[in-house]
Coordinates of C-alpha atoms in Angstrom, one line a residue:
Chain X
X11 CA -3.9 2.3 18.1
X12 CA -0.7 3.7 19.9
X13 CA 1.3 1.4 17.1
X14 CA -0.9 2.3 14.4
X15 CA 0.1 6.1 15.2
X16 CA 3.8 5.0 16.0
X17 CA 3.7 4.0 12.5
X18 CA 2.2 7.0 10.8
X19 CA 5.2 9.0 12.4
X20 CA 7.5 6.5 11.1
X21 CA 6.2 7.1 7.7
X22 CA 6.0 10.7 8.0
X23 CA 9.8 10.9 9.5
X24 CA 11.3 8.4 6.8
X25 CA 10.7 10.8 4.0
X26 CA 12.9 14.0 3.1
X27 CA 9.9 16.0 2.0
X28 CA 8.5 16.2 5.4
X29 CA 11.6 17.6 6.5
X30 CA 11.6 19.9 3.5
X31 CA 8.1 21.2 5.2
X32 CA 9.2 21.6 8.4
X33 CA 12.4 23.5 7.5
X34 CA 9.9 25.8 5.1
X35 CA 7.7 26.3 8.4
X36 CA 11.0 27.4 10.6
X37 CA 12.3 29.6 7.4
X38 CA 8.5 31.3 7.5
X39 CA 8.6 31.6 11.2
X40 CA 12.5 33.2 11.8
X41 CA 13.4 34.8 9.2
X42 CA 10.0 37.9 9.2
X43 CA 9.7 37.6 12.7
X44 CA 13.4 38.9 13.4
X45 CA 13.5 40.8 10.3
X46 CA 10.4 42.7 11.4
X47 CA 11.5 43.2 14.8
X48 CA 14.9 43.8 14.5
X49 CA 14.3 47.2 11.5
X50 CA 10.5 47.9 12.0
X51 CA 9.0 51.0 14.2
X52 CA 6.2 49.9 16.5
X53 CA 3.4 52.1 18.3
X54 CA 1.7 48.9 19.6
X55 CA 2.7 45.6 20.5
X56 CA 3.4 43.8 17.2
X57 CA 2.6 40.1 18.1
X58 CA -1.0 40.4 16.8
X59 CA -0.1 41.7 13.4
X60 CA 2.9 39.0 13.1
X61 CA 0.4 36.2 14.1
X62 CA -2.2 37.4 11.9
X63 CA 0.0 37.1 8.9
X64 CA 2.6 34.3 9.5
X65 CA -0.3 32.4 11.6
X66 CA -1.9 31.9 8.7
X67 CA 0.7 30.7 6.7
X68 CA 1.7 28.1 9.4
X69 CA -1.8 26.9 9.7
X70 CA -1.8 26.5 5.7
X71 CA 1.6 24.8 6.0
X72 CA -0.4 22.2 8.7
X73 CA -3.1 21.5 6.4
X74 CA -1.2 20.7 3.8
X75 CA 1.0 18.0 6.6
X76 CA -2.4 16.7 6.8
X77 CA -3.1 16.4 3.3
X78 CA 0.4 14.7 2.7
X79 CA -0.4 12.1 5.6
X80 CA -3.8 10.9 3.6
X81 CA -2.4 11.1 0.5
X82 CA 1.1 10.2 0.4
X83 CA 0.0 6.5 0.3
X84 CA -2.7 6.6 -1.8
X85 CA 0.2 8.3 -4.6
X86 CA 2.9 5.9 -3.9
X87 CA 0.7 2.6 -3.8
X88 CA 1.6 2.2 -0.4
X89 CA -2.3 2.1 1.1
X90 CA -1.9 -1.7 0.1
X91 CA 0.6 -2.9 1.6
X92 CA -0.7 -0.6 4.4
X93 CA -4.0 -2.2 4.2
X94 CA -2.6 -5.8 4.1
X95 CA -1.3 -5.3 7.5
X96 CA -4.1 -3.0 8.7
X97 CA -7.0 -3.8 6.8
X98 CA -9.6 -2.0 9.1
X99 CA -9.0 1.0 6.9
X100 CA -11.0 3.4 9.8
X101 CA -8.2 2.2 11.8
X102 CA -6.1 3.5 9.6
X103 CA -7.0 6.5 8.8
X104 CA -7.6 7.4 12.2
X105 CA -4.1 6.7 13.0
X106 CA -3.1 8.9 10.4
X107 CA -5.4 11.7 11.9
X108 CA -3.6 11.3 15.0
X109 CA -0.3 11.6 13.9
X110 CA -1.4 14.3 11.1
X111 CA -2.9 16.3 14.2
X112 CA -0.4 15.6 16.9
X113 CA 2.4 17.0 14.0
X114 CA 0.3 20.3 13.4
X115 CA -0.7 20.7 17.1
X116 CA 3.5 20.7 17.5
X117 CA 4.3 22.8 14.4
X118 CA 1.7 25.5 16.1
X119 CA 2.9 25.4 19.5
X120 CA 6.9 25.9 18.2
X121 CA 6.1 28.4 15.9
X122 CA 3.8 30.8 18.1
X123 CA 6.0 30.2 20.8
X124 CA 8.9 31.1 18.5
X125 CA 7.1 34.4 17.7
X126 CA 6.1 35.3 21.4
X127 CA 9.7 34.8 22.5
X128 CA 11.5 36.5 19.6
X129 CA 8.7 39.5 20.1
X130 CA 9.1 39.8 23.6
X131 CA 13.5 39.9 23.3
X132 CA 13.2 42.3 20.7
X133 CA 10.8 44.2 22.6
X134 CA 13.5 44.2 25.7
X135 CA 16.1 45.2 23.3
X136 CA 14.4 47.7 21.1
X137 CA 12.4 49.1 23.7
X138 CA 9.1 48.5 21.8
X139 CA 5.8 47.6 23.5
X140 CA 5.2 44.2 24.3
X141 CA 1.8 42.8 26.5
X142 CA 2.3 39.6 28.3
X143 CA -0.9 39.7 29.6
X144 CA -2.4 37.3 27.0
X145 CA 0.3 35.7 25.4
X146 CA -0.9 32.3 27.2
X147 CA -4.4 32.5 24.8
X148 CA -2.8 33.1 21.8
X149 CA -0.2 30.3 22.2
X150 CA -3.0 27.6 23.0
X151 CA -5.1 29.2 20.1
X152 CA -2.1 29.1 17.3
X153 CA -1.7 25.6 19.0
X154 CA -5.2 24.2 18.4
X155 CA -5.5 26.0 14.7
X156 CA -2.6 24.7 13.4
X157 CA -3.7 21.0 15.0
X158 CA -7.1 21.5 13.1
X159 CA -6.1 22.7 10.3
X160 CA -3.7 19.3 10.2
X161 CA -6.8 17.3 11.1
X162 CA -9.2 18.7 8.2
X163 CA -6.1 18.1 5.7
X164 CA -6.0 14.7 6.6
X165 CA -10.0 14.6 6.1
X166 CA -9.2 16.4 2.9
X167 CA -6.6 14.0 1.8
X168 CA -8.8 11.1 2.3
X169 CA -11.5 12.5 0.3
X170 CA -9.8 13.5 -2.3
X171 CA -7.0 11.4 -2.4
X172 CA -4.9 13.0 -5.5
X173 CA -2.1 14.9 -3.7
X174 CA -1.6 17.2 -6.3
X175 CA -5.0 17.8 -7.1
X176 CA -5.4 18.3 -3.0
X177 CA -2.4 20.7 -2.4
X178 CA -3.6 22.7 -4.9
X179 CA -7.1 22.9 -4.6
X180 CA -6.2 23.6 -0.9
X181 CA -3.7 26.7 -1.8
X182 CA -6.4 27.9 -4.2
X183 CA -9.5 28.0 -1.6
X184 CA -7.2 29.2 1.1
X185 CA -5.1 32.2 -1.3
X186 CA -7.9 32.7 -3.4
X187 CA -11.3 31.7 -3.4
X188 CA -11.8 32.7 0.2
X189 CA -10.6 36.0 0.2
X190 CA -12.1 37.0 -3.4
X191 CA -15.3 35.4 -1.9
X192 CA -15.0 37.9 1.7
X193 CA -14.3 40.5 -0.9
X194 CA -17.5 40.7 -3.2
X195 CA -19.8 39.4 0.5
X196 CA -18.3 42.8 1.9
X197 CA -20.5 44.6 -1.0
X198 CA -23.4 43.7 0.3
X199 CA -24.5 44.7 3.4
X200 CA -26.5 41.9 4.8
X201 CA -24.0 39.4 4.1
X202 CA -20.4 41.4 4.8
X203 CA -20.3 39.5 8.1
X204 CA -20.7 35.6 7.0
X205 CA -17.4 35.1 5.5
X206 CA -15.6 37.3 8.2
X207 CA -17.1 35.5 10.5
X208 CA -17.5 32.1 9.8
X209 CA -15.0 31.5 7.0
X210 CA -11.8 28.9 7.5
X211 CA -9.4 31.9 7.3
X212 CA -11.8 34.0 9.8
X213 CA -12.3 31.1 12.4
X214 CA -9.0 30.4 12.7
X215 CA -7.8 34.0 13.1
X216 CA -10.9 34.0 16.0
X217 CA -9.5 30.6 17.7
X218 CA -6.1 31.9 17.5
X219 CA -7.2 35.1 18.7
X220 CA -6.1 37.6 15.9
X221 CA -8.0 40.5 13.8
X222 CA -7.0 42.5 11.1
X223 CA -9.6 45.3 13.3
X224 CA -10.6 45.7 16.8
X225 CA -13.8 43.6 16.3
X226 CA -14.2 40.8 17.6
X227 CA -16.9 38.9 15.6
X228 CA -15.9 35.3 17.4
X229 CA -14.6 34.5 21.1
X230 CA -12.0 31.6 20.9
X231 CA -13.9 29.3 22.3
X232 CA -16.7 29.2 19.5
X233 CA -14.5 29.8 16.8
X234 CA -12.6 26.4 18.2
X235 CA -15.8 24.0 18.0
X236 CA -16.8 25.7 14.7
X237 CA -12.6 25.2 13.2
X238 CA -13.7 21.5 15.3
X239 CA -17.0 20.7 13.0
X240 CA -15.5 21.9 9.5
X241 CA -12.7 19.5 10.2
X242 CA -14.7 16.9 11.7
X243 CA -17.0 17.4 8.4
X244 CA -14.2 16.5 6.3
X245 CA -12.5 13.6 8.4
X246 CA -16.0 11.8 8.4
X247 CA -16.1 12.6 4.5
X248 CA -13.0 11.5 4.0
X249 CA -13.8 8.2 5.8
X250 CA -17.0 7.7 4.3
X251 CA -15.4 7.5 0.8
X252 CA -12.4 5.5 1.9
X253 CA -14.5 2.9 2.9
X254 CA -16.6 2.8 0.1
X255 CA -13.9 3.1 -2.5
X256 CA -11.9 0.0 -4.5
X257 CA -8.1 0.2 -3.8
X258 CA -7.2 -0.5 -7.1
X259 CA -3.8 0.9 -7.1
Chain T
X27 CA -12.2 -28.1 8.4
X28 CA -11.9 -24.5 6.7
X29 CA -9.7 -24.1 3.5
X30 CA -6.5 -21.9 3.9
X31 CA -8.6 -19.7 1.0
X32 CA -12.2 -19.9 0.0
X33 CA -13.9 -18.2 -2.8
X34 CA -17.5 -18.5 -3.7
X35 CA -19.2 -17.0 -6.6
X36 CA -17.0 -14.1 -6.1
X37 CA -18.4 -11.4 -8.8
X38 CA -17.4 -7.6 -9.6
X39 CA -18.6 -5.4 -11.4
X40 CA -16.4 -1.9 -12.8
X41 CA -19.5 -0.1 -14.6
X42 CA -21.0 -2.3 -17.3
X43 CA -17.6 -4.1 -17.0
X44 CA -17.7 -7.5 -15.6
X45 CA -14.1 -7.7 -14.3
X46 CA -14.9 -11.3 -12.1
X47 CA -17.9 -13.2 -12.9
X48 CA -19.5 -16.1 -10.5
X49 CA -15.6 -17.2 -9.6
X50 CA -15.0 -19.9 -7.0
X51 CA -12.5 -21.9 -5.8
X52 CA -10.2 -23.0 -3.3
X53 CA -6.9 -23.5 -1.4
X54 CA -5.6 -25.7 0.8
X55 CA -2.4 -25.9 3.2
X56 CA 0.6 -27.1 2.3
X57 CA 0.0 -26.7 -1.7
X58 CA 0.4 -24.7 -3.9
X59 CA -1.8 -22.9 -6.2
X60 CA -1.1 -21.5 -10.2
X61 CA -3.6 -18.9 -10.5
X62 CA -3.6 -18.6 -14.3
X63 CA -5.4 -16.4 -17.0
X64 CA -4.7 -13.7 -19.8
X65 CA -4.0 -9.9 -19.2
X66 CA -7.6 -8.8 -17.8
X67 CA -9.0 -11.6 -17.3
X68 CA -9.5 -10.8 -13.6
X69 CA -6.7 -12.3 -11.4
X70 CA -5.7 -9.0 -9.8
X71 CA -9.0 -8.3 -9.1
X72 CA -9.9 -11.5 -7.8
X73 CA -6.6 -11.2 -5.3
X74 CA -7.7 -7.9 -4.4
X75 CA -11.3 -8.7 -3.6
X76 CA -10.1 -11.4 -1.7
X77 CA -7.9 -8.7 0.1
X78 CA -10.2 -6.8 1.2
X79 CA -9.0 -4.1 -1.5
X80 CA -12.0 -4.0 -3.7
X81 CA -15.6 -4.7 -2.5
X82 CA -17.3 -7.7 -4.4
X83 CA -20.4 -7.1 -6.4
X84 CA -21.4 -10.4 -4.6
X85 CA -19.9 -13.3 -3.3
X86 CA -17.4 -13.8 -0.4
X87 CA -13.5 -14.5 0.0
X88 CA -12.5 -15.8 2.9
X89 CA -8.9 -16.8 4.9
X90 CA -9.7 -19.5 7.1
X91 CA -13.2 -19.4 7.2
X92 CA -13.0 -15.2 7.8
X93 CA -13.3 -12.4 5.6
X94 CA -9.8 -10.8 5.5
X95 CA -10.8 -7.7 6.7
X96 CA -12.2 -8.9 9.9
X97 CA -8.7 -11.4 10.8
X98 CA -7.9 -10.9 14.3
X99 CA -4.2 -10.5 13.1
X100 CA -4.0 -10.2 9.6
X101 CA 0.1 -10.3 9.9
X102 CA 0.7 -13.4 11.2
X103 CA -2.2 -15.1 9.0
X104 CA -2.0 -14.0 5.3
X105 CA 1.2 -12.9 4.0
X106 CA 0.9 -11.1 0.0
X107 CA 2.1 -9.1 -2.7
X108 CA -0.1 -7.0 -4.9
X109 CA 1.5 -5.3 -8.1
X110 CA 5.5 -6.0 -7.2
X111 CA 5.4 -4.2 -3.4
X112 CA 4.5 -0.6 -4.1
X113 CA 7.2 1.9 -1.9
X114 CA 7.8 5.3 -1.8
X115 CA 10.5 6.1 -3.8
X116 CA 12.2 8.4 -0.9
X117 CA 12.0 5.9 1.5
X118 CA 14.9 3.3 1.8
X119 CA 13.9 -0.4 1.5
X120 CA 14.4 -1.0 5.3
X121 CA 12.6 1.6 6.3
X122 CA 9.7 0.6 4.2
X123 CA 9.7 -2.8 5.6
X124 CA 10.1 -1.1 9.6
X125 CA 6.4 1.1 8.8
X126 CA 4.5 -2.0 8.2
X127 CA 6.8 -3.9 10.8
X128 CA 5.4 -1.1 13.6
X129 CA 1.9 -1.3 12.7
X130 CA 2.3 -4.7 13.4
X131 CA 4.0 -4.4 16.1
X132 CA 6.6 -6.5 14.6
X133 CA 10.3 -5.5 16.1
X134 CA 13.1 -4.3 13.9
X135 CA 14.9 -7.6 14.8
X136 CA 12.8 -9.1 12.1
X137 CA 12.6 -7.0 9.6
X138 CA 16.8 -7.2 9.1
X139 CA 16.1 -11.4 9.3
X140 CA 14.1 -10.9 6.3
X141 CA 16.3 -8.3 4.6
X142 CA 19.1 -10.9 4.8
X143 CA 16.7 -13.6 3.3
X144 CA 15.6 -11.7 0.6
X145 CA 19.3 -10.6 -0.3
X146 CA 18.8 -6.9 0.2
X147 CA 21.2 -6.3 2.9
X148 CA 23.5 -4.6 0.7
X149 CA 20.6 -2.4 -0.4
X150 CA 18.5 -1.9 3.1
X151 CA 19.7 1.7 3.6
X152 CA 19.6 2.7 -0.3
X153 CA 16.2 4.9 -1.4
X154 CA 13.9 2.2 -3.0
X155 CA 13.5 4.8 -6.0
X156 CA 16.8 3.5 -6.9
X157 CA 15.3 0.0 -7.1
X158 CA 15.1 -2.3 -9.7
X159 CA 12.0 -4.2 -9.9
X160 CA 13.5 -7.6 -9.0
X161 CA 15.1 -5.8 -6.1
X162 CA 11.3 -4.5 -5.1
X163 CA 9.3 -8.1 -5.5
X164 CA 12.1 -9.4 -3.3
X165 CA 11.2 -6.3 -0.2
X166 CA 7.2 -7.4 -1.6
X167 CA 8.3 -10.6 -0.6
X168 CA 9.8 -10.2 3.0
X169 CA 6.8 -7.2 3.5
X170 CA 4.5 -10.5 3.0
X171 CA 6.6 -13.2 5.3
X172 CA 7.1 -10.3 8.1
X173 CA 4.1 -12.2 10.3
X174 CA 5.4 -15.8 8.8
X175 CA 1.7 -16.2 8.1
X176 CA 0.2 -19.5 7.0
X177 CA -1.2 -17.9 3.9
X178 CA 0.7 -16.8 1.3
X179 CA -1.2 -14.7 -1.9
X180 CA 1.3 -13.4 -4.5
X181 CA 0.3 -11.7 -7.7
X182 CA 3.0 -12.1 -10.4
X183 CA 6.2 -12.4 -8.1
X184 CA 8.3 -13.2 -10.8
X185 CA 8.2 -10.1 -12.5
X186 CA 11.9 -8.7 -12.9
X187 CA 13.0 -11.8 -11.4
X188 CA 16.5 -12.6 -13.3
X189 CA 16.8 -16.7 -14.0
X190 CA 18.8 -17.2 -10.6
X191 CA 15.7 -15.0 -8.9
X192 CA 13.2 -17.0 -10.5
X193 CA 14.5 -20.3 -9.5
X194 CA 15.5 -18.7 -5.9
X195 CA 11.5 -17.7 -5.9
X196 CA 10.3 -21.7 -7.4
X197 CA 12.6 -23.2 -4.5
X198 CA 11.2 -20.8 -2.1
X199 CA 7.3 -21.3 -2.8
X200 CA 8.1 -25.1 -2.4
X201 CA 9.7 -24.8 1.0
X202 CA 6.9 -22.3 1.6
X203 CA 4.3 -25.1 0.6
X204 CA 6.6 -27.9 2.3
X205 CA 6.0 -26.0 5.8
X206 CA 2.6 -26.8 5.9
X207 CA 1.6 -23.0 4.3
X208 CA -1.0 -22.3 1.5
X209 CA 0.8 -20.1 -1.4
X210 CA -1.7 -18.9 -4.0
X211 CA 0.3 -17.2 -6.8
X212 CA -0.9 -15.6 -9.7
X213 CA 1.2 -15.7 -13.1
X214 CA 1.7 -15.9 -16.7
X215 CA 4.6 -17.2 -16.7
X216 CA 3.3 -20.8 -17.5
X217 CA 6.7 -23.1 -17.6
X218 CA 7.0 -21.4 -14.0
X219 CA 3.9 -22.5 -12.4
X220 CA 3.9 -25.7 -14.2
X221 CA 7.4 -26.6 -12.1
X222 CA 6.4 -25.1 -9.0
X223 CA 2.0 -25.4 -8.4
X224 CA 0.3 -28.4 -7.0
X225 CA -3.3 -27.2 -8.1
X226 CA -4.1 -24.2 -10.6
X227 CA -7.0 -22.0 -11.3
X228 CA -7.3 -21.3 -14.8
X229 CA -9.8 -18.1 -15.5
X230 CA -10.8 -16.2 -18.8
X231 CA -13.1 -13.1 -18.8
X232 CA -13.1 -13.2 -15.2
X233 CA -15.0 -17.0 -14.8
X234 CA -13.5 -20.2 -14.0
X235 CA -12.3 -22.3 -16.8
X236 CA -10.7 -25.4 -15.5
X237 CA -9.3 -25.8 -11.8
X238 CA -8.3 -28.8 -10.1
X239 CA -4.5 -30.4 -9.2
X240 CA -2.1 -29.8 -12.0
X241 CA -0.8 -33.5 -13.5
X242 CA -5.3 -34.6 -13.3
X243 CA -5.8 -31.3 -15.7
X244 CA -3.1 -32.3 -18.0
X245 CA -4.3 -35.9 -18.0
X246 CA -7.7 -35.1 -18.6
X247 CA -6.7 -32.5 -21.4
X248 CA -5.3 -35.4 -23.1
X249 CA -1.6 -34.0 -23.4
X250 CA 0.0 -36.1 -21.0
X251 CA 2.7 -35.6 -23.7
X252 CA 5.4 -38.5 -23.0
X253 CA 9.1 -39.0 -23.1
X254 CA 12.0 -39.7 -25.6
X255 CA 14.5 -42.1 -24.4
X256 CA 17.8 -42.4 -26.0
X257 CA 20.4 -44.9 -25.0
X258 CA 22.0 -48.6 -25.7
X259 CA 19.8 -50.5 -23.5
X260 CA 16.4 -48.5 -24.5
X261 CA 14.7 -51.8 -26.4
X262 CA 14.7 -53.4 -22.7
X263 CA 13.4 -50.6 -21.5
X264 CA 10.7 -50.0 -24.2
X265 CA 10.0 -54.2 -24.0
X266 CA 9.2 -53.3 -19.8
X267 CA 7.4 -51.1 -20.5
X268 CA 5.0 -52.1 -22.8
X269 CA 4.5 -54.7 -20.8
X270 CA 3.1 -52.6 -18.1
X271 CA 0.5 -51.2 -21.0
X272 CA 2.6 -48.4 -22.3
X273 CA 2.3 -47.3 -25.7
X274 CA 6.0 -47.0 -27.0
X275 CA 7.3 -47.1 -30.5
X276 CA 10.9 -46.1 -31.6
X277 CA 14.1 -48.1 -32.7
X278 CA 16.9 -49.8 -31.0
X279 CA 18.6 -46.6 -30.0
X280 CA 15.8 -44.1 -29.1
X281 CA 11.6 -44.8 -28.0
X282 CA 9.1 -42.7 -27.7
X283 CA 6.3 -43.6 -25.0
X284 CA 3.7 -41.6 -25.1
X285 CA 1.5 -41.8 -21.7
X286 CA 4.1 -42.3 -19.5
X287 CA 5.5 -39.1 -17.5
X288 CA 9.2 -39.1 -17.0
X289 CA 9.4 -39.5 -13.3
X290 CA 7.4 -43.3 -14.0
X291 CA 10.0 -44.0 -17.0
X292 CA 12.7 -43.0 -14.5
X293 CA 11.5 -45.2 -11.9
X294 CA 11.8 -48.0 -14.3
X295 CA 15.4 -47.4 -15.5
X296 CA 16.4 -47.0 -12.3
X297 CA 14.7 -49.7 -10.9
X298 CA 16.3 -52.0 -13.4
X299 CA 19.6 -50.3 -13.7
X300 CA 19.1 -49.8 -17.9
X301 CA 21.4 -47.3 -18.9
X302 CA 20.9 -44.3 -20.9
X303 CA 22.0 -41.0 -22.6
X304 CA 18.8 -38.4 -23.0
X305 CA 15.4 -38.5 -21.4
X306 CA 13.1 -35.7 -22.6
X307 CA 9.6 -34.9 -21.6
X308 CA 7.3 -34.5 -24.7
X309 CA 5.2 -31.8 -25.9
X310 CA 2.4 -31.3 -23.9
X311 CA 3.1 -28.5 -21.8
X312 CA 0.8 -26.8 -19.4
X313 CA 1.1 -23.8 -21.8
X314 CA -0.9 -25.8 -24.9
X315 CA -3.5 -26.7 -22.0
X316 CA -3.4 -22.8 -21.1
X317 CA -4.0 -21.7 -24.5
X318 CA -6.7 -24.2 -25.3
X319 CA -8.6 -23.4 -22.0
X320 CA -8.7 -19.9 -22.3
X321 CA -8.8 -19.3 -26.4
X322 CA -6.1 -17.7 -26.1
X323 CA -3.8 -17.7 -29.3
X324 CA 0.0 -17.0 -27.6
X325 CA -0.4 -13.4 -30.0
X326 CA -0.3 -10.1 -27.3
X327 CA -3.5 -9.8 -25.8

């Protein structure tokens, strides 16, 4: 397996648009993280608020590594020569989820780390509030939701295996669909605490350890084995089709 | 002993779409095979089933006595090309050929061997967007020789071959073959299997019409086809040969025998030192066989 996943990163490293990604991620990261901190007025220790909003769009930016991983090959043709020299395709797959997850577990580490240390050096500078006293739980948590989110792309991917139609039904569930959906729940006031609660957006915000308010609906370590089944759900999808399915192309 | 390839009653459907129907056959070491038939009339799918690509409806494929998909290492025992090497078109053609290389663990070493035998060199570091699709058979080709397996399955690997690539490619599958390895290769170029295949399949609307070694199914189609003979000692020649049973006719200066191949008449001029200007073989070609086996009328199908 350690070959297989050798491999994957091979693929993923021999292509520009992976870099592309990456350098989109660090643009995303940097360049609001100093801008905010460098001109904006704190009362409270901003690192909350900045990993609330750019958190989210790093953990989008690792699903949609993951999705690239599973799909990449299916768009190119590559899955058969890939298959003529791995032809267990679970094998396969499961080496792409490796190297899918390992890549977002390491975009989420550098990029809350990023934001913790430009936070806390502006803080020092700027004289603005800073709390170290939990920094550690939000680092693993950005960590682990980013890693998932990579994971349930590459279940994604494998499911639906049309890059295009996967990127952008992803962007549309994540942008839209979810937070239209928390909107009209939020009416009603038996069901205004499912979607904040249990939804991709909210469980990752929970894992990581972020809120948009003072409640907390989820501790981290429930929100982590419920971000863990929805992307378990879709990997063992994603497998289930792939073996089932002709490789035709 | 196990064939190098075995296919037995092989069937698939797509929907109501029979794309293979009831297909066997097989393929042996150190031959080679002409897998023939018109544009959908199931080779791909055939080679892909046999792949492990598509699922049969029913019926095996097997590589040495295994289904491919449970080969202990797949590499170093079937080598192919499906659909002229797919690539990504951002990924140079070395680095193409060093992702399935890894996964094989297969070192780098190699992979620049075969970049050198497939004359890509020149072109290892350029993006295989950029290349043409001779250029991208030939990085097919290496992708499939990366394990030097024993097994060779190639669909259509003349495609975008220029005439020095294709005649590169027919010497190749020979020494392929020569080495003891089975080559199955699908094609429609016809004049190009009939120079290089030992045995061919010929299929139509995904069943079996005629397999068997190549010279016993022109014989037995009847289009053995003959030579011309041209020269100043051709009456000897013709008088030999009738003599063994030929049937010749012709004048003092040119014959015609008609079930005789050219290597026998060439045995016999040589063998008896006749000289002469033109020997041509004779109609016959595996192409009329082709067309007759399948229905086919040479019109775009």
């Amino acid at each position: 397996m350690l070959r297989l996943t050798n491999a994957e990163f091979l693929k993923l490293r021999t292509t520009r648009t992976f870099y592309a990604f990456l350098a989109a991620c660090a643009a995303l990261v940097l360049v609001p993280t100093i801008l905010i901190c460098a001109f904006a007025t704190f009362d409270d220790d901003p690192i909350e608020p900045l990993l609330y909003f750019i958190g989210s769009l790093i953990q989008t930016f690792s699903l949609l590594i993951g999705i690239l991983a599973a799909t990449t090959e299916f768009r190119h043709g590559t899955i058969t020569p890939s298959l003529l020299v791995v032809p267990n395709r679970i094998r396969l797959m499961t080496s792409k989820l490796i190297a899918g997850t390992l890549t977002g577990l390491a975009i989420g580490l550098v990029s809350t780390v990023l934001i913790v240390v430009i936070v806390a050096a502006f803080g020092s500078a700027r004289d603005f509030p800073t709390d170290e006293i939990g920094r550690g739980s939000l680092i693993i948590g950005g960590t682990l939701t980013c890693g998932l989110f990579a994971a349930l792309g590459v279940g994604l991917g494998a499911l639906v295996r049309n890059q295009v139609g996967a990127i952008v039904g992803a962007l549309v569930y994540v942008f839209v669909l979810e937070p239209l959906a928390t909107g009209l729940l939020s009416l009603s006031d038996s069901l205004d605490d499912i979607l904040p609660k249990y939804s991709l957006g909210a469980v990752s915000n929970w894992l990581t350890g972020v809120s948009p308010d003072d409640d907390v609906l989820l501790e981290q370590l429930p929100a982590g084995l419920l971000l863990t089944l929805y992307a378990a759900l879709f990997v063992a999808a994603g497998m289930f089709m792939l073996r089932k399915r002709d490789i035709t192309a | 002993m196990a064939h190098a390839i075995e296919v037995t009653g092989l069937t698939k459907h797509f929907g109501p779409v029979k794309a293979v129907d009831d297909l066997s056959f097989t393929v042996d070491e150190g031959r080679v095979t002409g897998f023939l038939g018109p544009n959908g009339a199931g080779k791909t799918t055939t080679l892909r089933m046999l792949l492990g690509l598509v699922n049969p409806t029913s019926g095996s494929a097997t590589v040495h006595g295994q289904p491919f998909v449970t080969l202990s290492d797949p590499v170093h025992t079937v080598g192919a090309v499906l659909d002229g090497g797919m690539l990504h078109p951002g990924r140079t053609g070395r680095n193409h050929l060093r992702t399935l290389a890894r996964a094989s663990g297969i070192g780098d070493r190699r992979v620049d061997e075969l970049m050198e035998l497939v004359a890509l060199r020149e072109a290892a570091n350029r993006r295989a967007g950029g290349y043409s699709l001779g250029m991208r058979q030939r990085l097919g080709l290496a992708a499939a020789l990366l394990g030097d397996p024993k097994v060779l399955v190639l669909d259509e690997p003349a495609n975008g071959l220029d005439p020095q690539g294709i005649r590169w490619l027919r010497d190749f599958l020979r020494r392929l073959a020569g080495e003891g390895r089975a080559v199955l290769v699908s094609s429609h170029v016809l004049a190009e299997v009939s120079q290089t295949a030992d045995d061919v399949v010929v299929i139509a609307k995904g069943r079996s019409v005629t397999q068997g070694p190549l010279q016993e199914i022109m014989a037995r189609s009847g289009r053995q086809g003959g030579v011309r003979v041209a020269g100043p000692d051709v009456r000897k020649l013709g008088d030999l040969l009738y003599a063994d049973g030929a049937r010749v006719s012709g004048d003092a200066h040119e014959i015609t025998v008609a079930d005789r191949t050219g290597e026998q008449v060439g045995r016999v001029i040589a063998q008896h030192q006749i000289v002469i200007s033109e020997l041509v073989p004779l109609g016959g070609s595996l192409e009329d066989v082709y067309f007759e086996l399948t229905g086919a009328t040479g019109g775009p199908s």
